[in-house]
Coordinates of C-alpha atoms and ligand atoms in Angstrom, one line a residue:
X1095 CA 6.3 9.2 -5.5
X1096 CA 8.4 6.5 -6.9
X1097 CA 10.8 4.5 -4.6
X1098 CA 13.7 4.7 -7.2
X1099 CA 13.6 1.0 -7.2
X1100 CA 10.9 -1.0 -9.2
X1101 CA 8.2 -1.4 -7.4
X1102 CA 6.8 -5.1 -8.2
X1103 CA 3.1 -4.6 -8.4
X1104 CA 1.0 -7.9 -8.7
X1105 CA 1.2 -10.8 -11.1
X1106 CA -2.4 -9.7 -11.7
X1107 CA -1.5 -6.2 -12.2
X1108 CA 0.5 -7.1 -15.0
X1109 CA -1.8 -7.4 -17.4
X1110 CA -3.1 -4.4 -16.8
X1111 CA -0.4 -2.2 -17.8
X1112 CA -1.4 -2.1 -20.8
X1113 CA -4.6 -0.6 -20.3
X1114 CA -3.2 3.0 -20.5
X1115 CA -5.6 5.7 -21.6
X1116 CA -3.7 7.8 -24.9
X1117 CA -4.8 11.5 -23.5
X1118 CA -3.1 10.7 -20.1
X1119 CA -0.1 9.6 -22.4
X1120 CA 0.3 13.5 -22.8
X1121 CA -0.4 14.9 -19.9
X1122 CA 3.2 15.6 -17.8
X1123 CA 3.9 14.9 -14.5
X1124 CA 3.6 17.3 -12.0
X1125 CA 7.0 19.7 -11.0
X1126 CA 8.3 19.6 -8.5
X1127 CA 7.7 15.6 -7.2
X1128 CA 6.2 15.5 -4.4
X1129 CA 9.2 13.3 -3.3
X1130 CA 11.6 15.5 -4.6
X1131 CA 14.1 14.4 -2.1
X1132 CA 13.5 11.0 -2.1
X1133 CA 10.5 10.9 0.0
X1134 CA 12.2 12.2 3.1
X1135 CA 10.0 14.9 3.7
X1136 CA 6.8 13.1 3.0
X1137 CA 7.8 9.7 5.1
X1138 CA 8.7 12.6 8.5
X1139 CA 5.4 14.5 8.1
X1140 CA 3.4 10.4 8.0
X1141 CA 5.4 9.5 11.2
X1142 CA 5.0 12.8 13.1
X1143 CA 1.0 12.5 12.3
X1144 CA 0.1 8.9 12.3
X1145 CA 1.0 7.9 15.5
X1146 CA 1.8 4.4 16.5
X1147 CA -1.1 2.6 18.3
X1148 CA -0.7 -0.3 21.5
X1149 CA -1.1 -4.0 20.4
X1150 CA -0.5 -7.2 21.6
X1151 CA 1.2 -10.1 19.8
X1152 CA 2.0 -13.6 20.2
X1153 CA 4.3 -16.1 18.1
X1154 CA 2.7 -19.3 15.6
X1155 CA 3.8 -22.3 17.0
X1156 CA 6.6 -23.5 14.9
X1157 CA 6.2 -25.6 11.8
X1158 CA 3.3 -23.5 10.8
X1159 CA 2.8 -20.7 8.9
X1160 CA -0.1 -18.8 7.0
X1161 CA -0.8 -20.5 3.3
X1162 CA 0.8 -17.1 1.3
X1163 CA 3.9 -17.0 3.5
X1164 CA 4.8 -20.4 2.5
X1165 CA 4.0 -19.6 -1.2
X1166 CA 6.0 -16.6 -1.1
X1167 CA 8.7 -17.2 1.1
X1168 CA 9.6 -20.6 -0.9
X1169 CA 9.4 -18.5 -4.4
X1170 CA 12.2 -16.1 -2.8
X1171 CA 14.1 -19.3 -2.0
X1172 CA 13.9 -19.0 1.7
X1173 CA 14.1 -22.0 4.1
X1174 CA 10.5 -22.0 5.4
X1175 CA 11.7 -22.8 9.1
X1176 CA 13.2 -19.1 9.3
X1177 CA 10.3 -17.1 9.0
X1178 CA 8.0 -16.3 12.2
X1179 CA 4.1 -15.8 11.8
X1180 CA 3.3 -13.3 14.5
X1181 CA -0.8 -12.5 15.0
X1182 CA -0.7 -8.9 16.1
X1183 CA -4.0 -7.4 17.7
X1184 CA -4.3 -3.6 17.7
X1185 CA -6.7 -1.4 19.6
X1186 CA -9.0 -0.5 16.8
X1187 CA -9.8 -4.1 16.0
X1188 CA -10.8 -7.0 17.6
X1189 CA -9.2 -9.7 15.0
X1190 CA -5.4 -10.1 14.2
X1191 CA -3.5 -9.4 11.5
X1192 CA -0.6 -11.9 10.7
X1193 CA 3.2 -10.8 10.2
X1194 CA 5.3 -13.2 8.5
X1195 CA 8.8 -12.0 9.5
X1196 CA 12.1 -13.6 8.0
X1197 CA 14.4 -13.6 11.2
X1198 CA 17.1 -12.3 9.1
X1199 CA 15.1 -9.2 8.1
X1200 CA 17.0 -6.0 9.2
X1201 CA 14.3 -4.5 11.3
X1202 CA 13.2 -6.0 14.8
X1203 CA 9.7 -7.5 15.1
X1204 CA 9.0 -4.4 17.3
X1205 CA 9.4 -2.0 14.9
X1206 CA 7.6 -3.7 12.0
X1207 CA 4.3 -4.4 14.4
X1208 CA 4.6 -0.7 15.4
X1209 CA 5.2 0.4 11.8
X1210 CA 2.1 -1.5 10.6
X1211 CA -0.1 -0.4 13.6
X1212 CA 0.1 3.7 11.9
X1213 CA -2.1 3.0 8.8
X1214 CA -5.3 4.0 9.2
X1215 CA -7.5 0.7 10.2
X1216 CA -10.0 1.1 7.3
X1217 CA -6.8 1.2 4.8
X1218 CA -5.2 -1.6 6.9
X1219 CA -7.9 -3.9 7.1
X1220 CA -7.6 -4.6 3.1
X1221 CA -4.3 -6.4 3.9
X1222 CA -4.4 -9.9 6.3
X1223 CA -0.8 -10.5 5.9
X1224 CA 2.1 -8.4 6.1
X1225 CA 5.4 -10.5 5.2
X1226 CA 8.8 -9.0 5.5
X1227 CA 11.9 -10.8 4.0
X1228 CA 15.4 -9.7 3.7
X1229 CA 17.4 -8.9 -0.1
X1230 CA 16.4 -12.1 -2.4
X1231 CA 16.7 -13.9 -5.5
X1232 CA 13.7 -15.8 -6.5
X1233 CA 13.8 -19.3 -7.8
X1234 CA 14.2 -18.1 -11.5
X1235 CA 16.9 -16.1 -10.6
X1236 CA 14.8 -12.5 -10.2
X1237 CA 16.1 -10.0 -7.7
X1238 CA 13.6 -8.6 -4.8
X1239 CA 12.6 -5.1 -5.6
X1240 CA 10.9 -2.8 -2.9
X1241 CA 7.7 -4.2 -2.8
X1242 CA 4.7 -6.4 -4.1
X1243 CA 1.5 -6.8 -3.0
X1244 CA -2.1 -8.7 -4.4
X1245 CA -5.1 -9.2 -3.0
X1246 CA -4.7 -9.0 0.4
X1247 CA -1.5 -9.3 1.2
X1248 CA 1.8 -7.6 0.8
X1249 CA 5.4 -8.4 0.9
X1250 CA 8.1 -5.6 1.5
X1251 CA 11.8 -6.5 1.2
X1252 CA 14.8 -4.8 3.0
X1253 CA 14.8 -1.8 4.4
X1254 CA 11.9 -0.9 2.2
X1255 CA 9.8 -0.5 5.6
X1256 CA 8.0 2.6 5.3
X1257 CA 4.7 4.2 6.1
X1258 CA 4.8 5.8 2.8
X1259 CA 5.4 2.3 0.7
X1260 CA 2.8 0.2 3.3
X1261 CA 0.8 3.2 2.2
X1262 CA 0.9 2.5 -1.2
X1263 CA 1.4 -0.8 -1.1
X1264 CA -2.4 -0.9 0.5
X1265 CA -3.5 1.5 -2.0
X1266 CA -3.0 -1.3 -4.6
X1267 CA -4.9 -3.7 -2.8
X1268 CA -8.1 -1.3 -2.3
X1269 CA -7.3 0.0 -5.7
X1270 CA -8.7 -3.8 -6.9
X1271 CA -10.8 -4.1 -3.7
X1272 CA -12.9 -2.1 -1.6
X1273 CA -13.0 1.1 -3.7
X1274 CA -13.1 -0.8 -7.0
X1275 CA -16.1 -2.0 -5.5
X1276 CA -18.2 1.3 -5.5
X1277 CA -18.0 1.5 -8.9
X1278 CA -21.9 0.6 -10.3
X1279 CA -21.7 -3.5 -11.3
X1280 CA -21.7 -4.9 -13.8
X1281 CA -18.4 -3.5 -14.5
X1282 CA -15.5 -5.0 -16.3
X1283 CA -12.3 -3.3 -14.7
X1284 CA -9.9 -4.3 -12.7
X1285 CA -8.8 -1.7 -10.9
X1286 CA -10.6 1.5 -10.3
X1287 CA -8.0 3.2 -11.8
X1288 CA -8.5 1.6 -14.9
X1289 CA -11.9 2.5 -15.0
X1290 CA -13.9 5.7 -16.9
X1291 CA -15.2 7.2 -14.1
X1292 CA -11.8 7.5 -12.1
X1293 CA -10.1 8.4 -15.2
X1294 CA -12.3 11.3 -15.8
X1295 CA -11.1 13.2 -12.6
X1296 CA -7.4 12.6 -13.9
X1297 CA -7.9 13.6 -17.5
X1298 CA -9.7 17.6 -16.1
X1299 CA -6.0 18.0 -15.0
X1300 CA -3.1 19.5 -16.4
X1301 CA -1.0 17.1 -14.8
X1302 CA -0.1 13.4 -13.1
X1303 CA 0.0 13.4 -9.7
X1304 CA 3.8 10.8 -9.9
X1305 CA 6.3 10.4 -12.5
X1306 CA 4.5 7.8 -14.3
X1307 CA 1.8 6.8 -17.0
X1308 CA 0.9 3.6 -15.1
X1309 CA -2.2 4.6 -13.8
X1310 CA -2.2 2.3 -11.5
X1311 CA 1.0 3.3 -9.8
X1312 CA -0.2 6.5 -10.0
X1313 CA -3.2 5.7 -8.2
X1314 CA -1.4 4.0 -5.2
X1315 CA 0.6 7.0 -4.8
X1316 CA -2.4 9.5 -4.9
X1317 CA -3.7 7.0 -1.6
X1318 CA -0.6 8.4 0.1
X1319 CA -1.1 11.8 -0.9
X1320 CA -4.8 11.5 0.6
X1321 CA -3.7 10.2 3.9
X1322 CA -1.8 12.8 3.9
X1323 CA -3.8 15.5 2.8
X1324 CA -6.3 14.5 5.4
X1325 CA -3.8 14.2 8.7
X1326 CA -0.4 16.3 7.8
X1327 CA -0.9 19.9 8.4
X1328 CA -4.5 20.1 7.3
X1329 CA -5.8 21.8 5.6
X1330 CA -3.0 22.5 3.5
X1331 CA -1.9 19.0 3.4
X1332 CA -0.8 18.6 -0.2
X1333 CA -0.8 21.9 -1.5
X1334 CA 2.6 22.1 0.2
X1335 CA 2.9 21.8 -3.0
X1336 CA 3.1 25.1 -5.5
X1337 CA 1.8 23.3 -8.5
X1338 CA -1.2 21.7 -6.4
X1339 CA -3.9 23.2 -8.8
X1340 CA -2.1 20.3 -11.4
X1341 CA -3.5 17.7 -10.1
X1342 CA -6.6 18.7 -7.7
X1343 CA -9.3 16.6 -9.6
X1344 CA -7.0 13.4 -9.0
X1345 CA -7.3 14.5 -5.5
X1346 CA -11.0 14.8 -5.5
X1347 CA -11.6 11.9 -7.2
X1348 CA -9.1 9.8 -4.6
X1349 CA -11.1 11.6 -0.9
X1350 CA -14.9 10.6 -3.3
X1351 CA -13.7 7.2 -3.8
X1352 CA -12.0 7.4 0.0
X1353 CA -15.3 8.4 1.5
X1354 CA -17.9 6.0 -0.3
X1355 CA -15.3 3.2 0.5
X1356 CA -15.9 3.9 4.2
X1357 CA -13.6 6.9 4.5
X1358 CA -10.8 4.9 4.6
X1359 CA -7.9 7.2 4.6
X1360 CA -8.9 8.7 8.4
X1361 CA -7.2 7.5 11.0
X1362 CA -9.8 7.0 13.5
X1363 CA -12.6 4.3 14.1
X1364 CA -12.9 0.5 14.2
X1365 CA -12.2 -2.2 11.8
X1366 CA -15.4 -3.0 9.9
X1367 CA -17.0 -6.3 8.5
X1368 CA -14.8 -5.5 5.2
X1369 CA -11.5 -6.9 6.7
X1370 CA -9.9 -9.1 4.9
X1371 CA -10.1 -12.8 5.8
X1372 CA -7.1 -14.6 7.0
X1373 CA -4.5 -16.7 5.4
X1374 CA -4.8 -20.4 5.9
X1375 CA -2.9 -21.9 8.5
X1376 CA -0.9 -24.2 6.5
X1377 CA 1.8 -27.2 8.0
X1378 CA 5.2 -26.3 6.9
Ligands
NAG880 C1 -3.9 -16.2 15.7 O1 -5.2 -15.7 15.4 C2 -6.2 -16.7 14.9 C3 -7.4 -15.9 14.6 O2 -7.3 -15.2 13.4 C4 -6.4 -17.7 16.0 O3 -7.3 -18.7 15.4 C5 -5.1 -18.3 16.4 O4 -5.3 -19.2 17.5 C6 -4.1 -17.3 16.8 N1 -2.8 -17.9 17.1 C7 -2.0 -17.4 18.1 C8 -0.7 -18.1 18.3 O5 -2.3 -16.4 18.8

Protein backbone atom coordinates (compact mmCIF):
# COMPACT_ATOMS: atom_id res chain seq x y z
CA UNK A 1 0.00 0.00 0.00
CA UNK A 2 1.31 3.48 -0.26
CA UNK A 3 -0.49 6.45 1.34
CA UNK A 4 -0.09 8.63 -1.79
CA UNK A 5 1.79 10.95 0.29
CA UNK A 6 5.52 10.37 1.34
CA UNK A 7 5.67 8.49 3.94
CA UNK A 8 8.76 9.85 6.16
CA UNK A 9 10.43 6.75 7.40
CA UNK A 10 13.32 7.29 9.97
CA UNK A 11 16.43 9.52 9.89
CA UNK A 12 18.03 6.07 10.52
CA UNK A 13 16.27 4.47 7.70
CA UNK A 14 17.67 6.76 5.42
CA UNK A 15 20.72 5.33 4.96
CA UNK A 16 19.41 2.34 4.19
CA UNK A 17 17.72 3.06 1.06
CA UNK A 18 20.32 2.35 -0.64
CA UNK A 19 20.74 -1.07 0.34
CA UNK A 20 18.51 -2.35 -2.52
CA UNK A 21 19.07 -5.88 -3.80
CA UNK A 22 19.51 -5.58 -8.08
CA UNK A 23 17.10 -8.88 -8.73
CA UNK A 24 14.26 -7.24 -6.70
CA UNK A 25 15.07 -4.14 -9.02
CA UNK A 26 13.18 -6.36 -11.67
CA UNK A 27 10.75 -7.97 -10.13
CA UNK A 28 7.16 -5.83 -10.75
CA UNK A 29 4.81 -5.05 -8.36
CA UNK A 30 1.93 -6.98 -7.92
CA UNK A 31 -1.60 -5.99 -10.01
CA UNK A 32 -3.97 -5.09 -8.92
CA UNK A 33 -2.65 -3.01 -5.48
CA UNK A 34 -3.89 -4.19 -2.77
CA UNK A 35 -5.08 -0.51 -2.07
CA UNK A 36 -6.33 -0.07 -5.34
CA UNK A 37 -8.82 2.32 -4.02
CA UNK A 38 -6.88 4.14 -1.84
CA UNK A 39 -6.85 1.84 1.01
CA UNK A 40 -10.53 2.10 1.64
CA UNK A 41 -11.32 -1.37 1.50
CA UNK A 42 -8.36 -2.56 3.44
CA UNK A 43 -8.70 0.24 6.37
CA UNK A 44 -13.00 -1.14 6.72
CA UNK A 45 -12.09 -4.79 6.77
CA UNK A 46 -8.96 -3.71 9.91
CA UNK A 47 -11.82 -1.76 11.74
CA UNK A 48 -14.65 -4.32 11.36
CA UNK A 49 -11.98 -7.10 12.78
CA UNK A 50 -9.77 -5.48 15.21
CA UNK A 51 -12.06 -4.27 17.62
CA UNK A 52 -11.38 -1.47 19.89
CA UNK A 53 -10.37 -2.60 23.49
CA UNK A 54 -11.48 -0.56 27.20
CA UNK A 55 -8.69 1.59 28.74
CA UNK A 56 -8.25 4.05 31.13
CA UNK A 57 -6.31 7.43 30.80
CA UNK A 58 -5.19 10.21 32.73
CA UNK A 59 -3.49 13.74 31.69
CA UNK A 60 0.58 14.71 32.52
CA UNK A 61 0.62 17.41 34.69
CA UNK A 62 1.30 20.49 32.73
CA UNK A 63 4.82 21.71 31.93
CA UNK A 64 5.88 18.15 31.37
CA UNK A 65 6.15 16.05 28.65
CA UNK A 66 7.98 12.70 27.53
CA UNK A 67 11.80 13.48 26.27
CA UNK A 68 10.82 12.65 22.24
CA UNK A 69 7.65 14.81 22.36
CA UNK A 70 9.66 17.77 23.15
CA UNK A 71 12.26 16.80 20.54
CA UNK A 72 9.76 16.38 18.01
CA UNK A 73 7.21 18.71 18.68
CA UNK A 74 9.93 21.67 18.83
CA UNK A 75 11.46 20.34 15.32
CA UNK A 76 7.80 20.83 13.78
CA UNK A 77 7.91 24.27 15.30
CA UNK A 78 5.20 23.77 17.78
CA UNK A 79 4.78 25.78 21.09
CA UNK A 80 5.61 22.90 23.57
CA UNK A 81 2.77 24.20 26.04
CA UNK A 82 0.05 22.91 23.35
CA UNK A 83 0.60 19.40 23.30
CA UNK A 84 -0.90 16.94 26.08
CA UNK A 85 0.99 13.71 27.28
CA UNK A 86 -1.86 11.30 28.04
CA UNK A 87 -0.68 7.71 29.76
CA UNK A 88 -3.31 5.34 28.37
CA UNK A 89 -3.67 1.80 30.10
CA UNK A 90 -5.34 -0.95 28.08
CA UNK A 91 -6.69 -4.30 29.15
CA UNK A 92 -3.99 -6.40 27.75
CA UNK A 93 -1.26 -4.65 29.63
CA UNK A 94 -0.49 -3.60 32.75
CA UNK A 95 1.99 -0.50 31.89
CA UNK A 96 0.93 2.66 29.88
CA UNK A 97 1.64 3.81 26.81
CA UNK A 98 2.09 7.61 26.32
CA UNK A 99 0.05 9.85 23.66
CA UNK A 100 1.44 13.12 22.92
CA UNK A 101 -1.56 14.93 21.37
CA UNK A 102 -1.20 18.49 19.81
CA UNK A 103 -4.60 20.12 21.02
CA UNK A 104 -5.08 21.43 17.64
CA UNK A 105 -4.96 17.95 16.00
CA UNK A 106 -8.21 17.25 14.06
CA UNK A 107 -9.17 14.09 15.95
CA UNK A 108 -10.42 14.00 19.64
CA UNK A 109 -8.25 12.35 22.32
CA UNK A 110 -11.05 9.67 22.31
CA UNK A 111 -10.73 8.52 19.15
CA UNK A 112 -6.89 8.50 18.91
CA UNK A 113 -6.67 6.28 22.45
CA UNK A 114 -9.36 4.04 20.85
CA UNK A 115 -7.69 4.01 17.49
CA UNK A 116 -4.30 2.93 19.12
CA UNK A 117 -5.98 0.44 21.53
CA UNK A 118 -6.90 -2.00 17.89
CA UNK A 119 -3.32 -3.04 17.17
CA UNK A 120 -2.54 -6.14 18.31
CA UNK A 121 -0.54 -5.69 21.82
CA UNK A 122 2.54 -7.73 20.74
CA UNK A 123 2.76 -5.23 17.51
CA UNK A 124 1.92 -2.29 19.86
CA UNK A 125 4.20 -2.82 22.51
CA UNK A 126 7.28 -1.97 20.01
CA UNK A 127 6.02 1.62 20.19
CA UNK A 128 6.10 3.66 23.83
CA UNK A 129 4.90 6.91 22.38
CA UNK A 130 2.37 7.66 19.94
CA UNK A 131 2.44 11.57 19.09
CA UNK A 132 -0.19 13.15 16.94
CA UNK A 133 0.37 16.76 15.53
CA UNK A 134 -1.65 18.77 13.18
CA UNK A 135 -0.23 19.89 9.19
CA UNK A 136 3.49 21.42 9.93
CA UNK A 137 6.41 22.93 8.66
CA UNK A 138 9.59 21.91 10.40
CA UNK A 139 12.24 24.34 11.43
CA UNK A 140 14.13 24.12 8.02
CA UNK A 141 11.18 24.78 6.31
CA UNK A 142 10.14 20.85 5.46
CA UNK A 143 6.45 20.03 5.18
CA UNK A 144 4.89 17.13 7.49
CA UNK A 145 4.18 14.09 5.37
CA UNK A 146 1.88 11.21 6.67
CA UNK A 147 4.00 9.64 8.96
CA UNK A 148 7.49 8.90 10.71
CA UNK A 149 8.42 6.66 13.06
CA UNK A 150 12.09 5.29 14.76
CA UNK A 151 12.79 3.22 17.35
CA UNK A 152 10.03 3.20 19.37
CA UNK A 153 8.08 5.82 18.76
CA UNK A 154 5.89 7.24 15.98
CA UNK A 155 4.57 10.46 14.94
CA UNK A 156 1.41 10.59 12.54
CA UNK A 157 0.29 14.06 11.14
CA UNK A 158 -3.31 15.10 10.16
CA UNK A 159 -5.80 13.07 9.36
CA UNK A 160 -3.25 10.43 8.70
CA UNK A 161 -4.90 8.41 11.67
CA UNK A 162 -5.39 5.07 10.53
CA UNK A 163 -5.18 1.49 11.60
CA UNK A 164 -3.60 0.69 8.35
CA UNK A 165 -0.70 3.52 8.67
CA UNK A 166 -0.26 2.79 12.87
CA UNK A 167 -0.02 -0.61 11.23
CA UNK A 168 2.76 0.07 9.26
CA UNK A 169 4.13 2.57 11.03
CA UNK A 170 4.84 -0.30 13.79
CA UNK A 171 6.00 -2.57 11.26
CA UNK A 172 8.98 -0.22 10.86
CA UNK A 173 9.76 -0.19 14.27
CA UNK A 174 9.77 -4.22 14.72
CA UNK A 175 11.18 -4.25 11.25
CA UNK A 176 14.67 -2.77 13.22
CA UNK A 177 13.47 -4.36 16.54
CA UNK A 178 11.97 -7.36 17.77
CA UNK A 179 11.92 -9.39 14.47
CA UNK A 180 15.33 -8.10 13.41
CA UNK A 181 16.26 -9.63 16.46
CA UNK A 182 15.61 -13.36 15.44
CA UNK A 183 17.88 -13.18 12.92
CA UNK A 184 21.25 -15.49 14.24
CA UNK A 185 23.88 -12.60 15.70
CA UNK A 186 26.42 -11.55 14.86
CA UNK A 187 24.62 -9.97 12.11
CA UNK A 188 25.33 -6.64 10.42
CA UNK A 189 21.77 -5.49 9.11
CA UNK A 190 19.66 -3.01 10.02
CA UNK A 191 16.53 -4.05 9.28
CA UNK A 192 15.38 -7.49 8.71
CA UNK A 193 14.34 -6.53 5.54
CA UNK A 194 17.69 -5.72 4.48
CA UNK A 195 18.93 -8.88 5.42
CA UNK A 196 19.67 -12.35 3.15
CA UNK A 197 17.52 -14.47 4.82
CA UNK A 198 14.26 -12.25 4.54
CA UNK A 199 15.25 -11.34 1.11
CA UNK A 200 15.27 -14.87 0.05
CA UNK A 201 11.46 -15.42 0.57
CA UNK A 202 10.91 -12.13 -1.66
CA UNK A 203 13.27 -12.93 -4.47
CA UNK A 204 11.16 -16.99 -4.94
CA UNK A 205 8.38 -14.51 -6.07
CA UNK A 206 7.20 -13.26 -9.19
CA UNK A 207 6.26 -10.17 -7.59
CA UNK A 208 6.39 -7.14 -4.77
CA UNK A 209 3.95 -7.26 -2.48
CA UNK A 210 3.60 -2.65 -2.82
CA UNK A 211 4.38 -0.36 -5.45
CA UNK A 212 7.92 0.08 -4.40
CA UNK A 213 11.63 -1.21 -4.56
CA UNK A 214 12.27 0.10 -0.97
CA UNK A 215 12.30 -2.96 0.71
CA UNK A 216 11.85 -1.55 3.63
CA UNK A 217 8.52 0.06 2.80
CA UNK A 218 7.68 -2.95 1.39
CA UNK A 219 8.25 -4.77 4.37
CA UNK A 220 6.05 -2.44 6.61
CA UNK A 221 3.32 -2.90 4.37
CA UNK A 222 3.59 -6.81 4.18
CA UNK A 223 3.04 -6.27 8.41
CA UNK A 224 -0.36 -5.00 7.40
CA UNK A 225 -1.11 -7.55 5.01
CA UNK A 226 -0.31 -10.16 7.88
CA UNK A 227 -2.51 -8.72 10.41
CA UNK A 228 -4.77 -8.92 8.03
CA UNK A 229 -4.31 -12.16 6.63
CA UNK A 230 -4.55 -13.55 10.11
CA UNK A 231 -7.95 -11.64 11.45
CA UNK A 232 -9.93 -10.38 8.12
CA UNK A 233 -11.96 -13.12 6.66
CA UNK A 234 -9.58 -15.95 7.40
CA UNK A 235 -8.54 -17.95 5.87
CA UNK A 236 -8.71 -16.15 2.72
CA UNK A 237 -7.35 -13.04 4.20
CA UNK A 238 -5.11 -11.76 1.42
CA UNK A 239 -5.84 -13.87 -1.35
CA UNK A 240 -8.79 -11.42 -1.78
CA UNK A 241 -6.45 -10.82 -3.98
CA UNK A 242 -6.41 -12.72 -7.67
CA UNK A 243 -2.72 -12.40 -8.06
CA UNK A 244 -1.99 -13.72 -4.40
CA UNK A 245 0.29 -16.67 -5.69
CA UNK A 246 2.70 -13.29 -6.64
CA UNK A 247 3.77 -12.69 -3.64
CA UNK A 248 2.99 -15.85 -1.16
CA UNK A 249 6.74 -16.39 -0.12
CA UNK A 250 6.75 -12.55 1.13
CA UNK A 251 3.86 -13.71 3.01
CA UNK A 252 5.47 -16.75 4.47
CA UNK A 253 8.46 -15.17 5.29
CA UNK A 254 6.39 -12.12 7.20
CA UNK A 255 3.78 -14.94 9.49
CA UNK A 256 7.78 -17.06 10.14
CA UNK A 257 9.26 -13.88 11.24
CA UNK A 258 5.67 -12.99 12.96
CA UNK A 259 5.62 -16.14 14.95
CA UNK A 260 9.39 -16.54 16.19
CA UNK A 261 9.00 -12.72 17.22
CA UNK A 262 6.22 -13.86 19.57
CA UNK A 263 3.41 -14.13 17.10
CA UNK A 264 3.00 -10.67 17.05
CA UNK A 265 0.47 -9.93 14.41
CA UNK A 266 -2.55 -11.96 16.64
CA UNK A 267 -4.64 -9.95 18.40
CA UNK A 268 -4.94 -11.69 21.53
CA UNK A 269 -2.73 -12.18 24.75
CA UNK A 270 -0.71 -9.87 27.12
CA UNK A 271 1.99 -7.46 26.71
CA UNK A 272 5.34 -9.26 27.27
CA UNK A 273 8.73 -8.31 28.88
CA UNK A 274 9.60 -6.94 25.19
CA UNK A 275 7.64 -3.66 25.58
CA UNK A 276 9.37 -0.91 24.90
CA UNK A 277 10.58 1.30 27.74
CA UNK A 278 9.19 4.70 28.29
CA UNK A 279 10.08 8.13 27.17
CA UNK A 280 11.78 10.24 29.78
CA UNK A 281 9.70 12.56 31.58
CA UNK A 282 11.35 15.65 30.70
CA UNK A 283 10.49 19.56 32.20
CA UNK A 284 9.17 21.62 29.38
C1 LIG B 1 2.19 7.68 33.77
O1 LIG B 1 2.80 6.39 33.80
C2 LIG B 1 4.05 6.34 34.46
C3 LIG B 1 4.55 4.91 34.36
O2 LIG B 1 4.92 4.62 33.07
C4 LIG B 1 3.94 6.79 35.89
O3 LIG B 1 5.22 6.81 36.50
C5 LIG B 1 3.30 8.16 35.94
O4 LIG B 1 3.07 8.52 37.31
C6 LIG B 1 1.99 8.17 35.20
N1 LIG B 1 1.44 9.54 35.17
C7 LIG B 1 0.13 9.78 35.22
C8 LIG B 1 -0.29 11.20 35.22
O5 LIG B 1 -0.71 8.88 35.25
Amino acid sequence: MHFHLPTITSLLLVSHVSAWVTDMDDKPFIDPYYDKDGGLRLEAALRANLPEKPYSSSHWSSGWLPDICRDIASDWNHNLWDIDAINVTYTDCSTPWVLCRHKAHPRSEQELLGLISRIPVRLRQSIATFIALPHSFSRNGDESGAAGTAGSFTTVWDDYWQVQVLLHEIGHSVDSGVMLAQLPKPNNNFDLSLSDPFQAYILQDKALNSNTHSMVEGFADLVVLAVYDLHVNPPVGYKFNPSWRDIRHAMEGIHYYGRLAGDVFRNSGRCNSWKAAAHTPVRI
